[in-house]
Coordinates of C-alpha atoms and ligand atoms in Angstrom, one line a residue:
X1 CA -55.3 22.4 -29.3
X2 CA -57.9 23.9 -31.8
X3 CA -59.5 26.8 -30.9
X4 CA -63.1 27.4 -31.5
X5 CA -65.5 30.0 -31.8
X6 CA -69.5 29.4 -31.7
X7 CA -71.7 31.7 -33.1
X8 CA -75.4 31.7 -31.7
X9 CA -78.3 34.0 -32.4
X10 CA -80.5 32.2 -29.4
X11 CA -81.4 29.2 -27.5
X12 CA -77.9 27.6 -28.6
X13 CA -78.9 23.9 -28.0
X14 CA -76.5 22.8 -30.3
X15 CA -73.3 25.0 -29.3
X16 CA -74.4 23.0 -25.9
X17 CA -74.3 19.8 -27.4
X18 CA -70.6 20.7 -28.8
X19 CA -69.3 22.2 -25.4
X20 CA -70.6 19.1 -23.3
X21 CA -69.3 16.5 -26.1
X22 CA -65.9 17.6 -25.3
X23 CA -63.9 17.0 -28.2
X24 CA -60.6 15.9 -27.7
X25 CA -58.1 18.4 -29.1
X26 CA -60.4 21.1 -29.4
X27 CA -60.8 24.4 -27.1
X28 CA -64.3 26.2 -26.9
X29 CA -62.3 29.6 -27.3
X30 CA -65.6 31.7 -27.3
X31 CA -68.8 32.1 -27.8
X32 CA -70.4 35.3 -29.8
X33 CA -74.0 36.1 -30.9
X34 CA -75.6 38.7 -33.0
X35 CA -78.6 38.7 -30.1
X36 CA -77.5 40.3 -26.7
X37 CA -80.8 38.1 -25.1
X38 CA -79.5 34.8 -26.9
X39 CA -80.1 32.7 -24.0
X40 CA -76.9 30.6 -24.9
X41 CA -75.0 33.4 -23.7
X42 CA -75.8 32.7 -20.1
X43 CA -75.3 29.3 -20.2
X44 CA -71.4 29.8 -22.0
X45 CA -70.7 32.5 -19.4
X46 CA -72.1 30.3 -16.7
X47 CA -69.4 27.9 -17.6
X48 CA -66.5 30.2 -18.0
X49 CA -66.6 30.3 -21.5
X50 CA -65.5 33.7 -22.9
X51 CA -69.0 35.3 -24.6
X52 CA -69.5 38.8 -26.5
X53 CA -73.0 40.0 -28.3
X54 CA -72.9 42.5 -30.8
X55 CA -75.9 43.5 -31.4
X56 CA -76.6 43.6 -35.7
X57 CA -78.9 46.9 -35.1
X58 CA -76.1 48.8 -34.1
X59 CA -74.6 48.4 -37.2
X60 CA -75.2 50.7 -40.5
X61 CA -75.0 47.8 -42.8
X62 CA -74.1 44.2 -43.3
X63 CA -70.8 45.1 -44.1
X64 CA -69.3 47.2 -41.1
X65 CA -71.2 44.1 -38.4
X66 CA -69.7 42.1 -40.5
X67 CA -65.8 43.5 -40.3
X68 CA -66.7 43.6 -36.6
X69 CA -68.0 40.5 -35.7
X70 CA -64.8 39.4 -37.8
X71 CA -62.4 41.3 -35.6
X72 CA -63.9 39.9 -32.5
X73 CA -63.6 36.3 -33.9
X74 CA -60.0 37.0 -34.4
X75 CA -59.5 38.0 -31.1
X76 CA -59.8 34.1 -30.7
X77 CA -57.2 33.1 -33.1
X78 CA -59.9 30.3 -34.6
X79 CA -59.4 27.2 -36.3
X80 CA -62.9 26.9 -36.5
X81 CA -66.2 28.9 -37.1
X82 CA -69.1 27.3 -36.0
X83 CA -72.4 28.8 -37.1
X84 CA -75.2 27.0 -34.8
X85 CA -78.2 28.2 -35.3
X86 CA -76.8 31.8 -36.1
X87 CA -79.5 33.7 -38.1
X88 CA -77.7 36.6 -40.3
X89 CA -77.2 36.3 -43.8
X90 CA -73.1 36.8 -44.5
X91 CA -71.4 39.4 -46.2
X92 CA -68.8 37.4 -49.5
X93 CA -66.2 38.9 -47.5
X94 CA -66.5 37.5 -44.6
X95 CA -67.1 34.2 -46.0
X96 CA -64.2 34.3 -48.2
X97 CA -62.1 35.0 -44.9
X98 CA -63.1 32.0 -42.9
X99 CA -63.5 29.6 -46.2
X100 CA -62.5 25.9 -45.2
X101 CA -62.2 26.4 -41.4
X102 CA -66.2 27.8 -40.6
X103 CA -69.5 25.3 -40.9
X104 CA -73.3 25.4 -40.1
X105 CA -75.7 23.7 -39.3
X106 CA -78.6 24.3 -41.6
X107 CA -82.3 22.3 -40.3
X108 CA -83.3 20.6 -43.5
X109 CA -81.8 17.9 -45.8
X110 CA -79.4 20.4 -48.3
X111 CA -80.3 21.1 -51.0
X112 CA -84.2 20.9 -49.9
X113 CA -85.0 23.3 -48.0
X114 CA -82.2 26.4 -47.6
X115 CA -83.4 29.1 -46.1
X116 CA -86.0 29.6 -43.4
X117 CA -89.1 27.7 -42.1
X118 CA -87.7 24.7 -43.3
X119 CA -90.3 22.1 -41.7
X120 CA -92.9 23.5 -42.5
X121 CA -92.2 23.9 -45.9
X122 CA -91.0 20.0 -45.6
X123 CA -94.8 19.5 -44.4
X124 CA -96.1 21.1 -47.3
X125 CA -94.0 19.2 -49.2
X126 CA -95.2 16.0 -48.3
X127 CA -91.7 14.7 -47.6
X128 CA -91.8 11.7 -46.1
X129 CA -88.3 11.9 -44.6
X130 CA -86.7 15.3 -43.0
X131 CA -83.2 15.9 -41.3
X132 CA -80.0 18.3 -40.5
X133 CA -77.2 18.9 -43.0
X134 CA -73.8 20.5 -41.7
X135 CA -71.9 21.9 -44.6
X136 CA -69.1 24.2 -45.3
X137 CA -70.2 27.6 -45.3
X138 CA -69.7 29.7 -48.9
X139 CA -71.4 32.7 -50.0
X140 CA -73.9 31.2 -51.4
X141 CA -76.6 30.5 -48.5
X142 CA -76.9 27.1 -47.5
X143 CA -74.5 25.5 -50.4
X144 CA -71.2 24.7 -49.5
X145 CA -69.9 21.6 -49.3
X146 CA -71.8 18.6 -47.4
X147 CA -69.9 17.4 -44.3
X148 CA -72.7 15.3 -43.1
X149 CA -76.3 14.8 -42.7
X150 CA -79.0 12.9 -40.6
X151 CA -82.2 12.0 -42.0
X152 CA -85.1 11.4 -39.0
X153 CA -88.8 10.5 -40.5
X154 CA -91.8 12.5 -40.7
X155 CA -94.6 10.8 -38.9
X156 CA -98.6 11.6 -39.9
X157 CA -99.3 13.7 -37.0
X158 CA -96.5 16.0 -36.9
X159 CA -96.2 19.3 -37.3
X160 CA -93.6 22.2 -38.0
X161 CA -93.0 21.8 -33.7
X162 CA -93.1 18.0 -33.4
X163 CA -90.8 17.5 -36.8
X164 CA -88.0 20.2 -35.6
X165 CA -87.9 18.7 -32.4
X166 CA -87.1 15.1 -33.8
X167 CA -84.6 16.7 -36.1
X168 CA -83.1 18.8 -33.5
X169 CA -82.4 15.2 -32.0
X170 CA -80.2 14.5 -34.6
X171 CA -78.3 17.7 -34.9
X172 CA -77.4 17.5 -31.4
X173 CA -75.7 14.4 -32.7
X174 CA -73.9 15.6 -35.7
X175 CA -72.4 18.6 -34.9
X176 CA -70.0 17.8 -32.0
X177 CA -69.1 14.6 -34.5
X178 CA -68.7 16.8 -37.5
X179 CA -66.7 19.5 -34.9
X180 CA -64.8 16.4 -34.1
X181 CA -63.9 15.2 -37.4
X182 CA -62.4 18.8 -38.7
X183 CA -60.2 18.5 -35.2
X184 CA -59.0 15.5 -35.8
X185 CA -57.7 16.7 -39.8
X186 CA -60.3 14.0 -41.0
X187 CA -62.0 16.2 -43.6
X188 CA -60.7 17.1 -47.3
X189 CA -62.9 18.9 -49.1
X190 CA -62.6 18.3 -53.7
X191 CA -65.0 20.6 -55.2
X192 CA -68.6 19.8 -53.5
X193 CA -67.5 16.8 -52.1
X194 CA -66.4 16.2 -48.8
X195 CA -64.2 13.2 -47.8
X196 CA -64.2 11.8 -44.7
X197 CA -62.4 8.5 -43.8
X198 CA -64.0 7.6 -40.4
X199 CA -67.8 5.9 -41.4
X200 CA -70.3 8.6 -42.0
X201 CA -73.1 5.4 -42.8
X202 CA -74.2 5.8 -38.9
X203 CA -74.9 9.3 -39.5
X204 CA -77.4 8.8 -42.5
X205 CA -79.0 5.8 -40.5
X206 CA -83.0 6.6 -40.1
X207 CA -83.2 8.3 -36.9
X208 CA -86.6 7.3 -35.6
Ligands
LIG1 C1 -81.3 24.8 -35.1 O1 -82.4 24.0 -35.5 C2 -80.4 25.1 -36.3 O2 -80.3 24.0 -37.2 C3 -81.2 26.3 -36.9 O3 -81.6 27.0 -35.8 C4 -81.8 26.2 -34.7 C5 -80.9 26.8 -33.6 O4 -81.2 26.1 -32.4 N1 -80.3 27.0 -37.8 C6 -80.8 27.6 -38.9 O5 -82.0 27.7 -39.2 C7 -79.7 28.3 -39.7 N2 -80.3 28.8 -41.0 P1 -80.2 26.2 -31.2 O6 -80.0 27.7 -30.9 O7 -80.9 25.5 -30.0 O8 -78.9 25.5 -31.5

């Protein structure tokens, strides 16, 4: 069994869609937010999931929430790291500590897009297509290396609401396959380049 740990900063949708896929050979070992209101707490906990929040403000600095947030994690004995929709920027350290074995899910097709407010900026853009990218996480924000992506359109009368919801769609999608795939040993990572023998095409398909 692989253990897990989720790390949330609200809603947690997408650490849903990973608990309910029930991924053979992995264990949801706990699920930990920066946000003590993050509803997905609740809904973990509701389930018997083990869940902490350490709250970011109590923390002088980056550094010292990070080291603690890493010592909680470790409680857990992870495999895996699963940033979904966790909203803190992360210490080199930390990322160095959990390189190869923690992921994210990051809103926009990589490398469009890191950061924040990502469809809106898509909007602006005029982009005609939008998406999710799940990636290895490094200490460069929104950079590692691509473990898969899915690409939804953007229709004429959407907006920054309308587009994340479509995309949301197909995160809810990936992720528990990408979770999946680093269970199962399927993933081998050669500079930026993932490799992943199972058929990724699906993933890429136009989700509309
Ligand atoms: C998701 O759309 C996720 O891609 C995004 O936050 C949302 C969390 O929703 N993550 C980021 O923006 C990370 N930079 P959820 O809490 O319902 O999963």
């Amino acid at each position: 069994m692989k253990n897990i740990v989720i790390l949330i900063s609200g809603r947690g949708s997408n650490m849903q869609a990973v608990v309910e896929a029930d991924i053979p050979g992995a264990r949801i070992a706990a699920v930990l937010s920066n946000n003590p209101d993050a509803a997905g707490l609740a809904w973990a906990a509701e389930r018997g999931i083990a869940t902490t929040a350490l709250n970011h403000r109590d923390f002088a600095d980056r550094d010292a929430f990070d080291s603690a947030m890493a010592e909680l994690i470790d409680q857990h004995q992870p495999d895996l790291v699963v940033l979904a929709g966790f909203m803190r920027i992360l210490t080199p350290a930390f990322c160095a500590r959990y390189a190869g074995r923690m992921i994210n899910i990051h809103p926009s097709l990589l490398p469009a897009f890191p950061g924040l407010h990502t469809h809106q900026r898509a909007l602006d853009e005029g982009c005609r297509v939008a998406g999710c990218t799940i990636h290895f996480v490094t200490a460069v924000l929104d950079d590692g290396p691509i473990i898969a992506q899915g690409v939804v359109p953007v229709l004429d009368g959407d907006n920054a609401d309308t587009l994340a919801a479509r995309v949301l769609t197909a995160e809810h999608r990936l992720l528990p396959q990408a979770v999946a795939d680093f269970v199962a040993g399927k993933l081998s990572v050669s500079g930026k380049r993932v490799q992943n023998p199972r058929s990724v095409a699906a993933d890429a398909q136009l989700l509309v």
